[in-house]
mmCIF file of C-alpha atoms and ligand atoms in Angstrom:
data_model
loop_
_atom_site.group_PDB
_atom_site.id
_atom_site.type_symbol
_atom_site.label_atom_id
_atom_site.label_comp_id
_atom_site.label_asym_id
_atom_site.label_seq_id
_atom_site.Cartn_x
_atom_site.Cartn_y
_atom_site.Cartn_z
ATOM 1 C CA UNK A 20 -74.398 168.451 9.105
ATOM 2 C CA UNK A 21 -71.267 167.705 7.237
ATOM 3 C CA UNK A 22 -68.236 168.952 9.253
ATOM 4 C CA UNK A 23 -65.794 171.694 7.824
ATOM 5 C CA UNK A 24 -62.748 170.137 6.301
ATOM 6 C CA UNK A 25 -59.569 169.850 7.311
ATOM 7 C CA UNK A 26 -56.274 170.838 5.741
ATOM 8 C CA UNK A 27 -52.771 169.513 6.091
ATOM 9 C CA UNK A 28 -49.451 171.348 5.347
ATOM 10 C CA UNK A 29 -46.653 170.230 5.280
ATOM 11 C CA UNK A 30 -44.218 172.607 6.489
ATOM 12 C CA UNK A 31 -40.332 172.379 8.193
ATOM 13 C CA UNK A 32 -38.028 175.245 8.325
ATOM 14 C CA UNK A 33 -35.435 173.708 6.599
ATOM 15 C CA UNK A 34 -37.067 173.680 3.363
ATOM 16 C CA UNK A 35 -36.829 177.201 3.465
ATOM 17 C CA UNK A 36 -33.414 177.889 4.386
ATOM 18 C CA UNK A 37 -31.713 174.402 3.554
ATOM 19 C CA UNK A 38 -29.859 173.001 0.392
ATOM 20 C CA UNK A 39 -29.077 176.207 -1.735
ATOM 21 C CA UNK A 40 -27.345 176.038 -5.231
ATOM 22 C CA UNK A 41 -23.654 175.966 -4.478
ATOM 23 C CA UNK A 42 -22.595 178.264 -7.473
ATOM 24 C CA UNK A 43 -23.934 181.407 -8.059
ATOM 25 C CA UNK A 44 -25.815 182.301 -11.599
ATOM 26 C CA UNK A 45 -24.742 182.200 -14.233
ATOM 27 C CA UNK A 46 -21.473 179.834 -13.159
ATOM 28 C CA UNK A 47 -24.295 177.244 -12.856
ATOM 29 C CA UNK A 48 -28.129 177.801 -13.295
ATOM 30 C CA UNK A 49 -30.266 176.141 -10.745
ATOM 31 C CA UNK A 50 -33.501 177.301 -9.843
ATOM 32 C CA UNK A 51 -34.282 175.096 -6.917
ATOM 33 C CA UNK A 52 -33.615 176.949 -4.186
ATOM 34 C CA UNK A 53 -34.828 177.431 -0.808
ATOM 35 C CA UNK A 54 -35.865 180.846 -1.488
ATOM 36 C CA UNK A 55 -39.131 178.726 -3.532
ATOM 37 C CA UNK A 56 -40.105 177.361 0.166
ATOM 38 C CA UNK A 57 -39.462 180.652 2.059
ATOM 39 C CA UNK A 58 -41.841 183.059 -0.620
ATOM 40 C CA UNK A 59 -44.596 180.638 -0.325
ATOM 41 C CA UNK A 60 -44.525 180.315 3.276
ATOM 42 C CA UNK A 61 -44.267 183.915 3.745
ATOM 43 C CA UNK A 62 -46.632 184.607 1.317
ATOM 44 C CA UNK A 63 -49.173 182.217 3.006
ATOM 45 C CA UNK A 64 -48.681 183.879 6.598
ATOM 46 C CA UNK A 65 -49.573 187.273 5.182
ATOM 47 C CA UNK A 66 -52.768 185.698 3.957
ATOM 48 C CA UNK A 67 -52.955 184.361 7.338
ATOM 49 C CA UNK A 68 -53.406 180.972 6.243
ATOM 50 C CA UNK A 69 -51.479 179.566 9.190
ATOM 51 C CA UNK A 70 -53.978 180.860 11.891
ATOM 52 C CA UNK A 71 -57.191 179.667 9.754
ATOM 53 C CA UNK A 72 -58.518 177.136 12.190
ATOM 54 C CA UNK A 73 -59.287 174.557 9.134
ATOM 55 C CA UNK A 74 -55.299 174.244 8.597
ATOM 56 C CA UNK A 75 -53.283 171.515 10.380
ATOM 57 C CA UNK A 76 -49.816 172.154 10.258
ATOM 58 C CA UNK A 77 -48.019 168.480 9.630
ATOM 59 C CA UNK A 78 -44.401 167.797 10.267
ATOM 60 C CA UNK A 79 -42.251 165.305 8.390
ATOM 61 C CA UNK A 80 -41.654 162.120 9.783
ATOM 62 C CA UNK A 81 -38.081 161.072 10.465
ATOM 63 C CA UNK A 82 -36.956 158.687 7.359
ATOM 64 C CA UNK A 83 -34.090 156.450 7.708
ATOM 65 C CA UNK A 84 -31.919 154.602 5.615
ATOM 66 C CA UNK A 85 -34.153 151.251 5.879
ATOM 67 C CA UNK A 86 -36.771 153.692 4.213
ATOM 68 C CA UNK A 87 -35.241 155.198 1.695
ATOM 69 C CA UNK A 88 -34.118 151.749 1.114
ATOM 70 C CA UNK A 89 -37.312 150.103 0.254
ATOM 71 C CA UNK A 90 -37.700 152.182 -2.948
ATOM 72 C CA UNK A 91 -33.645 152.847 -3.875
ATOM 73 C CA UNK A 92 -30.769 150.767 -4.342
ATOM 74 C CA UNK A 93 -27.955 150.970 -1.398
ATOM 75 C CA UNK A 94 -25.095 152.498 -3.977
ATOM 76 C CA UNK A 95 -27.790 154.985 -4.677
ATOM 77 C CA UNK A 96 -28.459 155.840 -0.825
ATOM 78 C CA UNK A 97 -24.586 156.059 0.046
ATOM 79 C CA UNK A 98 -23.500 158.193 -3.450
ATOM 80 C CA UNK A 99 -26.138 160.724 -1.821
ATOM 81 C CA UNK A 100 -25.207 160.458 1.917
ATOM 82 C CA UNK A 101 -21.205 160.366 0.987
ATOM 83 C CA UNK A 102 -21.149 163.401 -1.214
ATOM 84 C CA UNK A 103 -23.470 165.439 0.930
ATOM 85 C CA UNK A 104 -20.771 164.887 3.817
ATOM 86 C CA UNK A 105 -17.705 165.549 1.828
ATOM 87 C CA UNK A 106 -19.644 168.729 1.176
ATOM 88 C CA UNK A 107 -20.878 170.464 -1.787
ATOM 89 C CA UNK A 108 -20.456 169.810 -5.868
ATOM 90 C CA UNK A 109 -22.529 168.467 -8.881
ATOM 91 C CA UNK A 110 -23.412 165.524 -9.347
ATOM 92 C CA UNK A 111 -24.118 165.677 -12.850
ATOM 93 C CA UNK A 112 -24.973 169.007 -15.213
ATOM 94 C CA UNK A 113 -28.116 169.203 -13.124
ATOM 95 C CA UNK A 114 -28.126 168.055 -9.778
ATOM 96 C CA UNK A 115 -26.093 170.082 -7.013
ATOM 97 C CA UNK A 116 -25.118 168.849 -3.728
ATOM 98 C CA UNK A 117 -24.486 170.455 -0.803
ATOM 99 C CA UNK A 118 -23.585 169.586 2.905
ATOM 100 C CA UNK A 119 -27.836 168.964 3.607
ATOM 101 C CA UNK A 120 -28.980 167.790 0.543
ATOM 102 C CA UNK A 121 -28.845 163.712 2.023
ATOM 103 C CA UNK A 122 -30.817 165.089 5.336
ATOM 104 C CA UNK A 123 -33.276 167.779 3.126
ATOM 105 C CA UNK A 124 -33.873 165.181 0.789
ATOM 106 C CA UNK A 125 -34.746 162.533 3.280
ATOM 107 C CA UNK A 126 -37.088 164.786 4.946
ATOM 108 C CA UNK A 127 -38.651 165.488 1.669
ATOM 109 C CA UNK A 128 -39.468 161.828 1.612
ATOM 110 C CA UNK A 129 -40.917 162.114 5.607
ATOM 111 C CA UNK A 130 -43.022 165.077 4.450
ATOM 112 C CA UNK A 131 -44.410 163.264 1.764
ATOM 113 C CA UNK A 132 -45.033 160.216 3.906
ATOM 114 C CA UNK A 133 -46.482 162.580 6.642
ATOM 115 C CA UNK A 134 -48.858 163.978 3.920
ATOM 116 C CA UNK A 135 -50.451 160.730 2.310
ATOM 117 C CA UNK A 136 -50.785 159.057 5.604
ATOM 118 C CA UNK A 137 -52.553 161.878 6.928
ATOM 119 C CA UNK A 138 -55.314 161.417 4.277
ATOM 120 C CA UNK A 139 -55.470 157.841 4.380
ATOM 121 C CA UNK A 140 -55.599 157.760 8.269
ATOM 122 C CA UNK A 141 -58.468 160.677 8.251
ATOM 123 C CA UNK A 142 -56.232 162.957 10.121
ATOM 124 C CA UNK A 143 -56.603 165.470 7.699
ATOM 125 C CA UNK A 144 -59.302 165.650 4.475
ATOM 126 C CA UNK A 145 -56.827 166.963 2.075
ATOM 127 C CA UNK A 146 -52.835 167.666 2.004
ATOM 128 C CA UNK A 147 -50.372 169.898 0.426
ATOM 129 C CA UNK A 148 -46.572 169.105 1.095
ATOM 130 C CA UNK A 149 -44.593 171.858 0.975
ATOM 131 C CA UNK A 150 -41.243 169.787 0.365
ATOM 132 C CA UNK A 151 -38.198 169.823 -1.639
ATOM 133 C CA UNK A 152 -35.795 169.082 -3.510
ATOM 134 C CA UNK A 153 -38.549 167.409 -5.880
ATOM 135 C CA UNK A 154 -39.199 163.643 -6.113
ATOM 136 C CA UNK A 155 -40.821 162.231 -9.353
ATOM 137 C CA UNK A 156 -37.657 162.280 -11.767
ATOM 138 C CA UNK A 157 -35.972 160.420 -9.268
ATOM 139 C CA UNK A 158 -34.881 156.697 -10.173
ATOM 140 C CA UNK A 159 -34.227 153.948 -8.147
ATOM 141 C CA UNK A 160 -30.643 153.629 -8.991
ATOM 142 C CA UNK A 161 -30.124 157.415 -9.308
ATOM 143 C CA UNK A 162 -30.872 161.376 -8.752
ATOM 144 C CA UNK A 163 -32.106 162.655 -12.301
ATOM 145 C CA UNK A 164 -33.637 166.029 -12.982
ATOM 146 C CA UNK A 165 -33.560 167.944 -9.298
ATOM 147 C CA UNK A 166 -34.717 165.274 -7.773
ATOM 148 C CA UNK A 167 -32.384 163.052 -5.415
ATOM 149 C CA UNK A 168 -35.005 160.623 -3.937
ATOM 150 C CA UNK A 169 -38.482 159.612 -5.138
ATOM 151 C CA UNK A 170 -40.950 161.550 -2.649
ATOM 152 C CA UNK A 171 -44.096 159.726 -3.871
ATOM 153 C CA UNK A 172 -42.625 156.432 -5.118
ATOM 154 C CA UNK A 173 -40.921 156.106 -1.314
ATOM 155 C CA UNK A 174 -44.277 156.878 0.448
ATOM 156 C CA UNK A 175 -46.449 154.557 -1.823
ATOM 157 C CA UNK A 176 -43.941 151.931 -0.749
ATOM 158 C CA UNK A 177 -44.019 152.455 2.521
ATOM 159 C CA UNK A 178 -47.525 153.032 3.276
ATOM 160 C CA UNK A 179 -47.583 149.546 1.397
ATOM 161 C CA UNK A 180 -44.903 147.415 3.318
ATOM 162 C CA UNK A 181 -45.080 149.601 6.863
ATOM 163 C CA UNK A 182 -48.398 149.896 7.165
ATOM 164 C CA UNK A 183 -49.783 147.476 5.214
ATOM 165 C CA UNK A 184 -51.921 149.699 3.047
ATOM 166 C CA UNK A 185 -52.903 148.145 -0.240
ATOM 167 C CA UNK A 186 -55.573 150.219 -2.206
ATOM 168 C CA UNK A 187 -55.500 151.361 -5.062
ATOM 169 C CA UNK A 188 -53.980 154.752 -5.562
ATOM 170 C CA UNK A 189 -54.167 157.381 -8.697
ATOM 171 C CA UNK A 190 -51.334 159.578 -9.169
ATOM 172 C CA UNK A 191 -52.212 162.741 -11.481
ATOM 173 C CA UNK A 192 -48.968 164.590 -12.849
ATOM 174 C CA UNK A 193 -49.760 168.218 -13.626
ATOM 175 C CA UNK A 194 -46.115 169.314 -13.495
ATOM 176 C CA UNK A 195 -44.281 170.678 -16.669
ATOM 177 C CA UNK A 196 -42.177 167.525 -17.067
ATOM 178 C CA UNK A 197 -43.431 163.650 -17.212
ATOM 179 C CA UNK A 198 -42.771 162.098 -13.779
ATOM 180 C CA UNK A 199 -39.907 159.346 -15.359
ATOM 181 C CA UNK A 200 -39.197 158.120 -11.812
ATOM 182 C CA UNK A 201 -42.835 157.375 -11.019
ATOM 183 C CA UNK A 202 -43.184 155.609 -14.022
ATOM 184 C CA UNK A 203 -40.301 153.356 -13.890
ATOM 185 C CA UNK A 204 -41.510 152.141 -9.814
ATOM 186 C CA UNK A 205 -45.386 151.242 -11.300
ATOM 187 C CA UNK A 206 -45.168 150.442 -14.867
ATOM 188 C CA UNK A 207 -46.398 147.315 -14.389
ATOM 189 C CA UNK A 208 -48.389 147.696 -11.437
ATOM 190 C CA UNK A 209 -52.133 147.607 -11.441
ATOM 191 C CA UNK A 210 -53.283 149.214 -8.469
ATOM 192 C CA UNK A 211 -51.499 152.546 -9.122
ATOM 193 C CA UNK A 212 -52.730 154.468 -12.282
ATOM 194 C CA UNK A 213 -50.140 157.134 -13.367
ATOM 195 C CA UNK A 214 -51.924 159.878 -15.089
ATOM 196 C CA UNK A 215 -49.483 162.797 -16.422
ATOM 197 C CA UNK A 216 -49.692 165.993 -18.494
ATOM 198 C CA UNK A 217 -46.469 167.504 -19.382
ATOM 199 C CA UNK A 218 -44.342 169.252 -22.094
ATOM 200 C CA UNK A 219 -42.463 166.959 -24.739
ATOM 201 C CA UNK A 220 -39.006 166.607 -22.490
ATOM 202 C CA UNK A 221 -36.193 168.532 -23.684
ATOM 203 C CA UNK A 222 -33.963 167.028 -21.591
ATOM 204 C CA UNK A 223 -34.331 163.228 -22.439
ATOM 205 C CA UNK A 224 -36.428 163.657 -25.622
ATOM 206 C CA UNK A 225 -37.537 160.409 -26.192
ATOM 207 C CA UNK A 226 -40.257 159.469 -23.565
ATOM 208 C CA UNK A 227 -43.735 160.986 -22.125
ATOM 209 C CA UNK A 228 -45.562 159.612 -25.513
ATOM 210 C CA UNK A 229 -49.194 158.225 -25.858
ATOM 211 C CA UNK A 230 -48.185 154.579 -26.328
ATOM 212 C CA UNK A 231 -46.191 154.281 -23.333
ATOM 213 C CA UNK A 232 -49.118 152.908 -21.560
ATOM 214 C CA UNK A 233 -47.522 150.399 -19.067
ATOM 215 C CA UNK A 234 -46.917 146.592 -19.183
ATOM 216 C CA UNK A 235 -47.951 143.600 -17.853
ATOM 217 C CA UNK A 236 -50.798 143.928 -15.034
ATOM 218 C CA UNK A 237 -50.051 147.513 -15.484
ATOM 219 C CA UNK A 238 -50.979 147.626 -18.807
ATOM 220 C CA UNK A 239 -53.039 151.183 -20.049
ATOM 221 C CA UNK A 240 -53.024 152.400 -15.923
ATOM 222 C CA UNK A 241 -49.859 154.287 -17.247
ATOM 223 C CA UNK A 242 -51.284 157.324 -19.133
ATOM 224 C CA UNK A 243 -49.340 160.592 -21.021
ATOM 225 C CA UNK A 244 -51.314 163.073 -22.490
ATOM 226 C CA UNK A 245 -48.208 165.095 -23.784
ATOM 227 C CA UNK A 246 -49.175 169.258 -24.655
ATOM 228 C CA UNK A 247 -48.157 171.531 -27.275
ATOM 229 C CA UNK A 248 -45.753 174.233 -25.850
ATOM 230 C CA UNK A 249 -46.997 177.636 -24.717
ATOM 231 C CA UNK A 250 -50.225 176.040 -23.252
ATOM 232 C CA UNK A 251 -52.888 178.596 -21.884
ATOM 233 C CA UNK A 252 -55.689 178.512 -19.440
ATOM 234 C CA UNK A 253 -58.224 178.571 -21.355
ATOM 235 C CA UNK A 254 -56.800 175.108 -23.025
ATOM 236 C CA UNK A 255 -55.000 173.401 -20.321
ATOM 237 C CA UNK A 256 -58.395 171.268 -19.264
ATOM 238 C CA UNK A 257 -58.296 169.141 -22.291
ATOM 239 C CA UNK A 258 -56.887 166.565 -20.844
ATOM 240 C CA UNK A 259 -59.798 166.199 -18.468
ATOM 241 C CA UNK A 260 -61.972 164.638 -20.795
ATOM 242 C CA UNK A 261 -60.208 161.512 -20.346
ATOM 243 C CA UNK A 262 -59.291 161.729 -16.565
ATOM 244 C CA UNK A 263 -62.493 161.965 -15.411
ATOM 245 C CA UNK A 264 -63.835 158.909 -16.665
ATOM 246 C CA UNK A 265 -60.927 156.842 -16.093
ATOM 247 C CA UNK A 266 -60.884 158.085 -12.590
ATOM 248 C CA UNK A 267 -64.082 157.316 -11.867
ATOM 249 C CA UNK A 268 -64.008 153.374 -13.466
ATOM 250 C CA UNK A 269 -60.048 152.848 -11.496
ATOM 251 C CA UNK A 270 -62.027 154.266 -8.264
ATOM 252 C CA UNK A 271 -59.230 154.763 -6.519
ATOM 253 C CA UNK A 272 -59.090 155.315 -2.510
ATOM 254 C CA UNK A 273 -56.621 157.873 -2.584
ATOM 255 C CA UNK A 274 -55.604 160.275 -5.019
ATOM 256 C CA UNK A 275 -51.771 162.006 -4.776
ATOM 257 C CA UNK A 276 -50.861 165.090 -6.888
ATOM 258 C CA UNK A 277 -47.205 165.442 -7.863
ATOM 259 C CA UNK A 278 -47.959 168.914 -8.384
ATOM 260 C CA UNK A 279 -45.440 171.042 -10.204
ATOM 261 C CA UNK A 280 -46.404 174.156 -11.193
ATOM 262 C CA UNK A 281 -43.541 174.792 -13.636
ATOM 263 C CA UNK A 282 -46.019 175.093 -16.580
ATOM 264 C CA UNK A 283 -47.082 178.583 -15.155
ATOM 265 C CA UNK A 284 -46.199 181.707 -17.543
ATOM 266 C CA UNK A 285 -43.641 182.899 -15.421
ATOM 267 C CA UNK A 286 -41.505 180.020 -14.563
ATOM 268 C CA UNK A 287 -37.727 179.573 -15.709
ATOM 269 C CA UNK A 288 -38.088 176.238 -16.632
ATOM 270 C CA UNK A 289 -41.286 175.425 -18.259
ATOM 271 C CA UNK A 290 -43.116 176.806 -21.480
ATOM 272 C CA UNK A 291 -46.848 176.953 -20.412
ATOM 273 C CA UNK A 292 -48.801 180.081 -19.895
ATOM 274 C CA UNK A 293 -50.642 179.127 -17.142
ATOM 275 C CA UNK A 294 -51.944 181.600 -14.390
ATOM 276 C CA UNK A 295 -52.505 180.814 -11.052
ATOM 277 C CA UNK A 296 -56.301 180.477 -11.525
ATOM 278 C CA UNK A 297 -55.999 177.279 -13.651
ATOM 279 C CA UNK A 298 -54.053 175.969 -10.779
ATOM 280 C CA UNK A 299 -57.346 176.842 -8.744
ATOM 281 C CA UNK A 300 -59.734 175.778 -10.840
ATOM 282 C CA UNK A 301 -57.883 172.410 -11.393
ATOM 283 C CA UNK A 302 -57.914 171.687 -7.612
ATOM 284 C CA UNK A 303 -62.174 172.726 -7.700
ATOM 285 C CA UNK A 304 -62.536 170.062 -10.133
ATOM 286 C CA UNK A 305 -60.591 166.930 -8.212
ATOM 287 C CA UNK A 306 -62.065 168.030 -5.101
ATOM 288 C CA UNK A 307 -65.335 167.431 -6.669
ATOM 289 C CA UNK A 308 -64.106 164.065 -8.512
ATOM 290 C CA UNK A 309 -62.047 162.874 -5.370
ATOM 291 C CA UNK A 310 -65.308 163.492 -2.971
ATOM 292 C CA UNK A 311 -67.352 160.951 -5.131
ATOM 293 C CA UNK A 312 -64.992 158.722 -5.960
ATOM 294 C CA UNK A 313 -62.778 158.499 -2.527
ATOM 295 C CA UNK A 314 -64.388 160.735 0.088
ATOM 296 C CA UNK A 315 -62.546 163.958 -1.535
ATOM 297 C CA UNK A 316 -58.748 162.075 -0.282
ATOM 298 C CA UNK A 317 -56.448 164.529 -1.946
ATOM 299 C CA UNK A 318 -52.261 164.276 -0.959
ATOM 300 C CA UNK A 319 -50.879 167.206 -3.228
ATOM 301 C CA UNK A 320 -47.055 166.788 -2.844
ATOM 302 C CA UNK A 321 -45.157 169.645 -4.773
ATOM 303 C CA UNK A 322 -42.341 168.726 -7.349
ATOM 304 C CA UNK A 323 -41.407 171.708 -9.974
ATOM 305 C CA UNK A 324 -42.260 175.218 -9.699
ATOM 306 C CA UNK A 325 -39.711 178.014 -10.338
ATOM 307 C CA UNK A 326 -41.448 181.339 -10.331
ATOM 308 C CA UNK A 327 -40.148 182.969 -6.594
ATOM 309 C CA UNK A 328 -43.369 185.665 -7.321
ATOM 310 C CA UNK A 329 -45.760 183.045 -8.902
ATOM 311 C CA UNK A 330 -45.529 179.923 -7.287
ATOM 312 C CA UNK A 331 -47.192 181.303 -3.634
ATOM 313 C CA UNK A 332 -49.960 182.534 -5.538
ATOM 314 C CA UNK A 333 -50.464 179.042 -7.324
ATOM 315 C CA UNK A 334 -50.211 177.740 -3.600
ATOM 316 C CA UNK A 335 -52.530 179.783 -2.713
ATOM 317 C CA UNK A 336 -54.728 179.013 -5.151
ATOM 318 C CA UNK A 337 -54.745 175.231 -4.265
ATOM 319 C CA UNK A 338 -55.419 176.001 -0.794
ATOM 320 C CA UNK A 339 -58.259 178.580 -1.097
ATOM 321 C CA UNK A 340 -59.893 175.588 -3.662
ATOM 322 C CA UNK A 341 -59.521 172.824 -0.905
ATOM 323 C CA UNK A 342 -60.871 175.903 1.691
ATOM 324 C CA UNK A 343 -64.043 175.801 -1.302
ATOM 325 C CA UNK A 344 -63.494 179.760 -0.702
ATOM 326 C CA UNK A 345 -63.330 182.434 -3.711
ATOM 327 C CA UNK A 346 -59.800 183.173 -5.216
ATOM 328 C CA UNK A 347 -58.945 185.862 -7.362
ATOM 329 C CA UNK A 348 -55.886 186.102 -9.664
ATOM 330 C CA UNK A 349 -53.319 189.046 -8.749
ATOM 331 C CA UNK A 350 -53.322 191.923 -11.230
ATOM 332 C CA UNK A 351 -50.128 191.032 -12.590
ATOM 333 C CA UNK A 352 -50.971 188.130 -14.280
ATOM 334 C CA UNK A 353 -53.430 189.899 -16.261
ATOM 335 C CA UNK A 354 -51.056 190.259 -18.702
ATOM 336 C CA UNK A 355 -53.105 189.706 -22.123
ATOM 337 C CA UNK A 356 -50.027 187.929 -24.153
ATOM 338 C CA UNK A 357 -50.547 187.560 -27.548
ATOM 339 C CA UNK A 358 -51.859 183.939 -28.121
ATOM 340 C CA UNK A 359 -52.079 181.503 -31.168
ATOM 341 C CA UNK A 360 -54.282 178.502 -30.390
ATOM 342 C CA UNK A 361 -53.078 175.191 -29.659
ATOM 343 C CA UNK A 362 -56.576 173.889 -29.456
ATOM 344 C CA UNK A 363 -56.296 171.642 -33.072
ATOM 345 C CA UNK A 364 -53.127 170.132 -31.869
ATOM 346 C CA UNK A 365 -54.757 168.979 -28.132
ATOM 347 C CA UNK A 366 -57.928 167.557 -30.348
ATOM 348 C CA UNK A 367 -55.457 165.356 -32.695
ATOM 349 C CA UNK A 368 -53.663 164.038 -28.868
ATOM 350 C CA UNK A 369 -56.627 163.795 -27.337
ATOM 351 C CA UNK A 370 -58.287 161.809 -30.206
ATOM 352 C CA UNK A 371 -55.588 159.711 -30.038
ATOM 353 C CA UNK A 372 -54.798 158.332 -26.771
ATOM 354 C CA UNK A 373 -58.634 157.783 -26.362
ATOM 355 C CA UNK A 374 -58.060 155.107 -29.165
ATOM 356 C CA UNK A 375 -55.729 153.685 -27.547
ATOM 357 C CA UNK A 376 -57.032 153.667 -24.534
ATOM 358 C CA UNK A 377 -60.555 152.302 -25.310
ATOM 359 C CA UNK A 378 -59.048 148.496 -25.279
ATOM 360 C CA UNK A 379 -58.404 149.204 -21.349
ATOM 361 C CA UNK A 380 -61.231 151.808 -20.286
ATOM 362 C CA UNK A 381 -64.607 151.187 -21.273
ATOM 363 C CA UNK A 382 -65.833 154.089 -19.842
ATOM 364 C CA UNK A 383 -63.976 155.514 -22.912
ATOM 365 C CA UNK A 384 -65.762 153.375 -25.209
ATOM 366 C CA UNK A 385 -68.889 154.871 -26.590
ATOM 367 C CA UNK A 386 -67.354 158.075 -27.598
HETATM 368 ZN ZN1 ZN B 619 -40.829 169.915 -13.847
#
């Protein structure tokens, strides 16, 4: 008989009490706080998650500079490390440093490590790292958008040159915001196919669009299937039309999840109108996928996610869908908002990215 699978989580107490905006609201509006770690994790205890004998609890790994330094440029590294010891201030409109952001962040990076190599060494069946600050804005050169270093980007790297692991690896973006920073490490890299739904960015504006699609030996593994604002459970799926298929032709042996769950109704950030179910329904249906395509080798690594009160319940939700157990939504998301459909405007994207996308994936061909 098959055996019961096994959970990771990724889990540090410094997440939770670590790296807190330096300003309070409104002098300067961050939402990524420490406070996003601590509901979640207390949250999951009083579901007693942590004592459910199908959980592993992970721990980072330690991450130094030689690390970090396989996916970011030295200036980058010592800007980060330099500021964080003079103390606390912003580094641009966005990004706030304090006195741990260098250490945080570089944990973030050894949690996300810990995580995917976890999976891949059959450890664990399936991960969820609860890390922060976020990763896929992050740039080589530079912090950009909350995120300082490049969580997944680092770990694909050095599962690549540190451990010599070489197979091909999906990334599926479900957060709010295109993953820029991801994009800009495997652009024109065939063995990792970057799959993201987000929000047109109103922050840089001009990128996340269908015919972005990657370069070189990279070309049409880089994949945006941008959403109309306001997005609601009943339409968010859309997009799976054309994952599934290209999943299954890339076969990948791993499958990471910069999860962000920023689109949800409640969050400060994003415009969706997401509940937590979609969140658990979305993790039913890659379990499925990722068991026939890569023996069900899931990494979820979180990135955005701003509601304090929503995002445990959408952590929940992922868990209890890895568990395969029954989830129900709390009553206050049953909130019945008035709704105009988006569904016309998802067709016309839809339609047209599978065009495009036809010359690389002839799974997508017939239809
Ligand atoms: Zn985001």
């Amino acid at each position: 008989m098959k055996q019961p699978s096994r959970i990771g989580i990724v889990n540090d107490e410094d997440f939770a009490s670590k790296n807190a905006p330096p300003y309070p609201h409104p002098i300067f509006l961050s939402y990524e706080s420490p406070l996003r770690i601590k509901s979640i994790i207390n949250f999951l205890t009083k579901q007693k998650i942590f004592i459910n004998e199908r959980i592993v609890k992970l721990e980072p790994v330690t991450v130094e500079d030689s690390i970090l330094n396989l996916a970011h440029t030295k200036y980058h590294i010592d800007t980060i490390r330099n500021f964080s010891n003079r103390g606390y201030g912003l580094l641009n409109d966005e990004i706030f440093i304090t006195k741990d952001t260098y250490n945080l962040a570089k944990k973030a990076v050894g949690g996300t490590i810990q995580a995917i190599r976890s999976v891949v060494e059959n450890d664990v069946n399936q991960s969820i790292a609860l890390v922060r600050p976020p990763g896929h804005h992050a740039l080589q050169e530079s912090a950009s958008g909350l995120c300082i270093f490049n969580n997944i980007a680092n770990s694909i790297i050095y599962m690549r040159k540190k451990l010599g692991y070489h197979k091909k690896i999906a990334i599926v973006d479900i957060d709010a915001h295109l993953g820029d920073g991801i994009v800009q490490y495997f652009y024109d890299d065939p063995n990792v196919l970057y799959f993201s739904v987000h929000e047109f960015d109103f922050v840089e504006g001009d990128i996340g669009f269908i015919d972005e699609l990657g370069e070189g030996e990279g070309i049409g593994k880089n994949i945006n299937f941008p959403i109309p604002l306001n997005i609601s459970d009943a339409e968010f799926f859309e997009f799976m039309d054309l994952l599934e298929p290209i999943l299954i032709e890339f076969n990948p042996e791993l499958i990471i999840i910069a999860a962000g769950f920023d689109l949800y109704f409640a969050d400060p950030i994003g415009n969706g109108m997401l509940t937590s179910i979609t969140y658990y329904k979305f993790t039913e249906k890659l379990l499925t996928l990722a068991e026939n395509i890569c023996e069900g080798k899931l990494a979820f690594i979180l990135e955005g996610g701003y509601s304090l009160i929503g995002l445990p319940h959408c952590i929940y939700a992922v868990i209890k869908a890895l568990l395969r157990e029954d989830y129900e939504s709390p009553l206050f998301e049953q909130l019945d908002f008035p709704y105009e459909s988006k569904r016309e405007d998802i067709y016309k994207i839809k339609k047209s990215l599978r065009i495009l996308l036809t010359e690389y994936w002839s799974s997508l061909g017939s239809k």
